[in-house]
Tab-separated table of C-alpha atoms in Angstrom:
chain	number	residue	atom	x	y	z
A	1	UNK	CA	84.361	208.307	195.690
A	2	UNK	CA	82.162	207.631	192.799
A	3	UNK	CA	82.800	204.701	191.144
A	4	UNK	CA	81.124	202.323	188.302
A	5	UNK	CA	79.986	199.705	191.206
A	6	UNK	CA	79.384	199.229	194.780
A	7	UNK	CA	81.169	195.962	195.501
A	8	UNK	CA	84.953	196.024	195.006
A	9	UNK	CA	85.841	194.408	192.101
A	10	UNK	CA	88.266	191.647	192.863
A	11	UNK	CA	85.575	190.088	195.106
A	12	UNK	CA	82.984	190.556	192.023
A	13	UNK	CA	85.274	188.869	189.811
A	14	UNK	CA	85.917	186.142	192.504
A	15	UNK	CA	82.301	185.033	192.831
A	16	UNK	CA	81.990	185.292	189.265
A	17	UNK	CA	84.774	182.938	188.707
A	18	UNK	CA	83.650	180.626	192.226
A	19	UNK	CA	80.241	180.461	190.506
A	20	UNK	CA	81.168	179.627	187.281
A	21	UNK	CA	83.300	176.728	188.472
A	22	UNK	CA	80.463	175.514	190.738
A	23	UNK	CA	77.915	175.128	187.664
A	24	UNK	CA	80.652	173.379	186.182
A	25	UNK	CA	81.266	170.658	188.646
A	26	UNK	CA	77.791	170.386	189.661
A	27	UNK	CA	76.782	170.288	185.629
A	28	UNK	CA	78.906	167.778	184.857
A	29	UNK	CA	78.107	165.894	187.927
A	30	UNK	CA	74.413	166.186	186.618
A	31	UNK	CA	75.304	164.700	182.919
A	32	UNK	CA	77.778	161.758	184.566
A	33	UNK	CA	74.122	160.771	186.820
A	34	UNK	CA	72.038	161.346	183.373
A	35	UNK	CA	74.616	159.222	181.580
A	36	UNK	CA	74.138	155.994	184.740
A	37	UNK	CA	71.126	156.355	185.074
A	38	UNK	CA	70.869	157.202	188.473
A	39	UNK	CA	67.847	159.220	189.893
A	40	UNK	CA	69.020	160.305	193.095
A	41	UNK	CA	72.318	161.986	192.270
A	42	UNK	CA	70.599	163.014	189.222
A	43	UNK	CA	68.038	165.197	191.468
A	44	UNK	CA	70.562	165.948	193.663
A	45	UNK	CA	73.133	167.767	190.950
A	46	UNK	CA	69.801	169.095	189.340
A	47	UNK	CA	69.236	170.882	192.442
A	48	UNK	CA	72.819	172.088	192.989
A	49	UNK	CA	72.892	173.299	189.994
A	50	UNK	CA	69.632	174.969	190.252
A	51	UNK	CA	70.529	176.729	193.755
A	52	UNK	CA	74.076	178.058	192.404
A	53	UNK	CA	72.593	179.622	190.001
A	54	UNK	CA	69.662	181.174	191.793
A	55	UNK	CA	71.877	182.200	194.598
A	56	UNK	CA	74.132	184.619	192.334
A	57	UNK	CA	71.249	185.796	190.847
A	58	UNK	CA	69.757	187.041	193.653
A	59	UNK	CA	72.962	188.319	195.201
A	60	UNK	CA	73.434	190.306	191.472
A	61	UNK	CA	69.666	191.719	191.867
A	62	UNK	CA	70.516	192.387	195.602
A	63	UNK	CA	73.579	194.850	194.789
A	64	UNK	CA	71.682	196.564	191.743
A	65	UNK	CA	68.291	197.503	193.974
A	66	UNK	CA	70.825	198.785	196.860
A	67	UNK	CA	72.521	200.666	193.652
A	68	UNK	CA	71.832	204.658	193.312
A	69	UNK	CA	71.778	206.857	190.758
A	70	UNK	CA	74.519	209.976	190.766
A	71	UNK	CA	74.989	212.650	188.562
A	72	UNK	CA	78.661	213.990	188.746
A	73	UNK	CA	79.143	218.156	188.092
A	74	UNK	CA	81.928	219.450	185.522
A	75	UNK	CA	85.571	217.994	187.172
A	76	UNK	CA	84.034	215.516	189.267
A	77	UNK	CA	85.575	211.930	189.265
A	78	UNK	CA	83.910	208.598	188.405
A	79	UNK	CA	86.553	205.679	188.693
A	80	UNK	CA	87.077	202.432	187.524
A	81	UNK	CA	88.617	199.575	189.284
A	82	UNK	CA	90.563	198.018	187.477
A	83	UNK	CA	91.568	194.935	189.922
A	84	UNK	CA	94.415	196.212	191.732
A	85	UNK	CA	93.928	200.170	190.913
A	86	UNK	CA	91.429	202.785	189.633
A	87	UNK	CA	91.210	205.038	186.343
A	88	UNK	CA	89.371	208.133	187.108
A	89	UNK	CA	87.270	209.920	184.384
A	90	UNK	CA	85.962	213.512	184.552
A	91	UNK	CA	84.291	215.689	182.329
A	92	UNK	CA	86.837	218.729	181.351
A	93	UNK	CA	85.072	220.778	178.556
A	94	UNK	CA	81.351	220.904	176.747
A	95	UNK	CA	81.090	223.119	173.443
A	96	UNK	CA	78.626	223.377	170.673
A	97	UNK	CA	79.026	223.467	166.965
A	98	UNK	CA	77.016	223.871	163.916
A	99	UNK	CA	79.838	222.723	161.392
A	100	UNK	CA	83.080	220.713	162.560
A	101	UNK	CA	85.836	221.212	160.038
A	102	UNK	CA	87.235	223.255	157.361
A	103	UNK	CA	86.518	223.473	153.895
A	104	UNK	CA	86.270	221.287	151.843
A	105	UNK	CA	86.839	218.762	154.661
A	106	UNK	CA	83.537	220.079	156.377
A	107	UNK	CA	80.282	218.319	158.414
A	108	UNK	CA	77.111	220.021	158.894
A	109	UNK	CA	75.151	218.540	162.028
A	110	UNK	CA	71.952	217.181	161.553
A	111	UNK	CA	70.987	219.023	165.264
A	112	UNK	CA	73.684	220.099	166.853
A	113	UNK	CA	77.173	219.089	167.693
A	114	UNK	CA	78.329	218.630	171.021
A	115	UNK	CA	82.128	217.985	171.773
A	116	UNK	CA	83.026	216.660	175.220
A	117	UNK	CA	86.517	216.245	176.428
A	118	UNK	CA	87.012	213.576	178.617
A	119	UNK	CA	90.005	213.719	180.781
A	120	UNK	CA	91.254	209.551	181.902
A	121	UNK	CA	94.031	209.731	185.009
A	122	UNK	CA	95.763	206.906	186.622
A	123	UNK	CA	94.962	207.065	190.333
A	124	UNK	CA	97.922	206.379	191.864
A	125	UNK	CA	96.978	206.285	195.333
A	126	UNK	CA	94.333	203.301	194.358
A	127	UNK	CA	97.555	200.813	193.156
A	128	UNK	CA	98.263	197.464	195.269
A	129	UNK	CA	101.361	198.068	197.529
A	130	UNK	CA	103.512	195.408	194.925
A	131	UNK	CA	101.801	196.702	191.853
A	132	UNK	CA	104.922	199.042	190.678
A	133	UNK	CA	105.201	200.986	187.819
A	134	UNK	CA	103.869	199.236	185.052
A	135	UNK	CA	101.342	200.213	182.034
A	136	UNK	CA	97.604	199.536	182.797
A	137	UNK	CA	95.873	198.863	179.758
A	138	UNK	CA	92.296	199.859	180.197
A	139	UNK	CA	89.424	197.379	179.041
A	140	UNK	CA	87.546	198.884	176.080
A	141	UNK	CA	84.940	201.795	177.385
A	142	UNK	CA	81.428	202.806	175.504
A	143	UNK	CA	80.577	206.315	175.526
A	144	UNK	CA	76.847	207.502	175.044
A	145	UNK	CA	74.564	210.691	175.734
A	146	UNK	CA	71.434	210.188	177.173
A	147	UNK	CA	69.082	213.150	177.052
A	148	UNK	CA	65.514	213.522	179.621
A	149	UNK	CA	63.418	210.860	178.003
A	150	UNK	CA	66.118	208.301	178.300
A	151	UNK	CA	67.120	208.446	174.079
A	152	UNK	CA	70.748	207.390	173.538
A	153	UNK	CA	72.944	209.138	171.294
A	154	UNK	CA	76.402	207.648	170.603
A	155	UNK	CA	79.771	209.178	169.021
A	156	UNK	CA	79.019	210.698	165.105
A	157	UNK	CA	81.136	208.377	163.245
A	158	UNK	CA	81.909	211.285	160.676
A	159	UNK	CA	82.322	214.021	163.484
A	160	UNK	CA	84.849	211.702	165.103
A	161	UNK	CA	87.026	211.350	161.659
A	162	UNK	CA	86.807	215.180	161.049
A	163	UNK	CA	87.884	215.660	164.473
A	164	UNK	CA	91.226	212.814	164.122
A	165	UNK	CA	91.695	214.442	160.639
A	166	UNK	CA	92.511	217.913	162.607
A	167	UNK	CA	94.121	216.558	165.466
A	168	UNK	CA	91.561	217.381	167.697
A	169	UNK	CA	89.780	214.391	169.007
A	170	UNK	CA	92.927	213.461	171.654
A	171	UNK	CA	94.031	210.193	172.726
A	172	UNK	CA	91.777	207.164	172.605
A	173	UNK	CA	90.177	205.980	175.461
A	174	UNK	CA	92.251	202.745	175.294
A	175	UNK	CA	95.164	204.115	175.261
A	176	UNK	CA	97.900	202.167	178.530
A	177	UNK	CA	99.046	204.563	181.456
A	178	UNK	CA	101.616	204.385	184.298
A	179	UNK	CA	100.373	205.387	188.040
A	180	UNK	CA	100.249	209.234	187.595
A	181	UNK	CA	99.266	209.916	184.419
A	182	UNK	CA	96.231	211.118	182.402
A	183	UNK	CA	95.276	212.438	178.647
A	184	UNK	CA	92.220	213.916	177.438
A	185	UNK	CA	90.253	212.534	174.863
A	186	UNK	CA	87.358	214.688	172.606
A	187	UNK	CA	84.057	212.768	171.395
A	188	UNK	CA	81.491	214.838	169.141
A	189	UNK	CA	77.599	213.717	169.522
A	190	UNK	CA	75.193	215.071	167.064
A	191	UNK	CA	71.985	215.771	169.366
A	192	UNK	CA	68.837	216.910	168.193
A	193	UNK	CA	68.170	220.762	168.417
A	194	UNK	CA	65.257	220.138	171.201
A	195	UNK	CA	67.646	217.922	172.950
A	196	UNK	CA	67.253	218.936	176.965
A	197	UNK	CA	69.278	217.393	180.470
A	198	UNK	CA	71.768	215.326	178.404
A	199	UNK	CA	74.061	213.733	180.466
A	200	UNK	CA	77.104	211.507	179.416
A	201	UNK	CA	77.397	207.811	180.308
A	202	UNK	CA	80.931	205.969	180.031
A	203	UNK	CA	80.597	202.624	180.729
A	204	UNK	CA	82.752	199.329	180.567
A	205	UNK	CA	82.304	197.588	176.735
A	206	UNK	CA	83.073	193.444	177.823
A	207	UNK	CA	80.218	191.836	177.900
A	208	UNK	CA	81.138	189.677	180.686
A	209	UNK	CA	80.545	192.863	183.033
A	210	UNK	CA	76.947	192.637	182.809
A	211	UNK	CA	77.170	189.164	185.114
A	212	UNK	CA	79.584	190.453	187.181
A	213	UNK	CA	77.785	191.271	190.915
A	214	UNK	CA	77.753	195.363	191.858
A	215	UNK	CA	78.971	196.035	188.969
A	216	UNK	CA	77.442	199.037	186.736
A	217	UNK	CA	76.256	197.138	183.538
A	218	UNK	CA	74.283	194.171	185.651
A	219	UNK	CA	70.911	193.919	185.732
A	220	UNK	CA	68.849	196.955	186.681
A	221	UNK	CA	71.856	198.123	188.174
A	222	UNK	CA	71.744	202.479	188.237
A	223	UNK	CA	74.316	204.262	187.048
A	224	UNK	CA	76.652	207.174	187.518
A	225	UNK	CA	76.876	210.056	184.850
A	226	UNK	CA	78.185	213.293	183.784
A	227	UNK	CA	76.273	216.651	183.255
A	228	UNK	CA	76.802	218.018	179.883
């Protein structure tokens, strides 16, 4: 299984949340023996404080360097944990356009267009055993094409209206599922004629992800992508 991290999430999340509370205690420990005036716990919290936060740095570093790079083929399955089950995305179709649109409604790409539909399922052989049937609502997602030299290229803002304004560009990305269930979702990219070995990168949008241990947006971490 290919998935956006190699350390399963809820014990990510757990040492994020165990070292977060650990800085706390030790930091306020730290201002209370600033505040007395007293050296020793003073250098001791210092210290604490100092070795938390060196510790889950190194374990974050640790996970991205034992990280590797993958490069999923048309229908293959990248998944996101999502706590206590998995969202799997694939890439269904690639095509290429000069001109999305009908007149007068029409764009002209600067390069060329390229529309990739994205198919999101519900895995429901990754839910907890108590989970049930509920909606999942999936945490926001960033989409970007990277082509051989490592330039990003995100969504065309305009493609993506002409595209909703014909009923073409599916259901968002964001949209809740039950265990089971999937949608397909269109994004247009205007690449650059010369544009070569572009590959298509969904990735998590919270910010808090990138301090999150094994997971994809950390530090140096590599990451899995699609072949467009």
């Amino acid at each position: 299984m290919f998935t956006n991290g190699n350390l399963s999430a809820p014990i990510s999340v757990l040492l994020f949340l165990g070292a977060g509370l650990s800085m706390l205690l030790v930091g306020l420990g730290l201002v209370y023996a600033v505040l007395r005036k007293k050296a020793g716990p003073r250098r001791l919290a210092a210290f604490g404080f100092i070795s938390v936060v060196s510790i889950y740095f190194a374990m974050l570093l640790f996970f991205s360097f034992r990280s590797s790079a993958e490069l999923l083929a048309r229908g293959q399955e990248k998944h996101f944990c999502e706590i206590d089950c998995h969202l799997a995305y694939s890439v269904d179709v690639v095509r290429e356009e000069e001109i999305l649109g009908e007149a007068p409604n029409q764009l002209s790409a600067a390069g060329k267009f390229r529309m990739v539909t994205i198919k999101t399922r519900f895995d429901q052989n990754t839910i907890s055993a108590n989970r049930g049937d509920g909606l999942l609502y999936p945490n926001s997602r960033v989409a970007s094409v990277v082509d051989e030299n490592g330039k990003e290229y995100f969504p065309s803002t305009e493609g993506q209206r002409i595209l909703a304004s014909s009923h073409q560009s599916g259901t968002p990305m964001t949209t809740p599922l039950r265990p089971g269930e999937s949608y397909t979702t269109t994004l247009v990219f205007d690449l650059p004629l010369e544009t070569k070995r572009a590959s298509l990168l969904i990735q998590e949008g919270e910010f808090v992800t990138h301090f999150l241990i094994g997971h994809e947006n950390s530090p140096l971490h590599k990451k899995t992508r699609f072949q467009i």
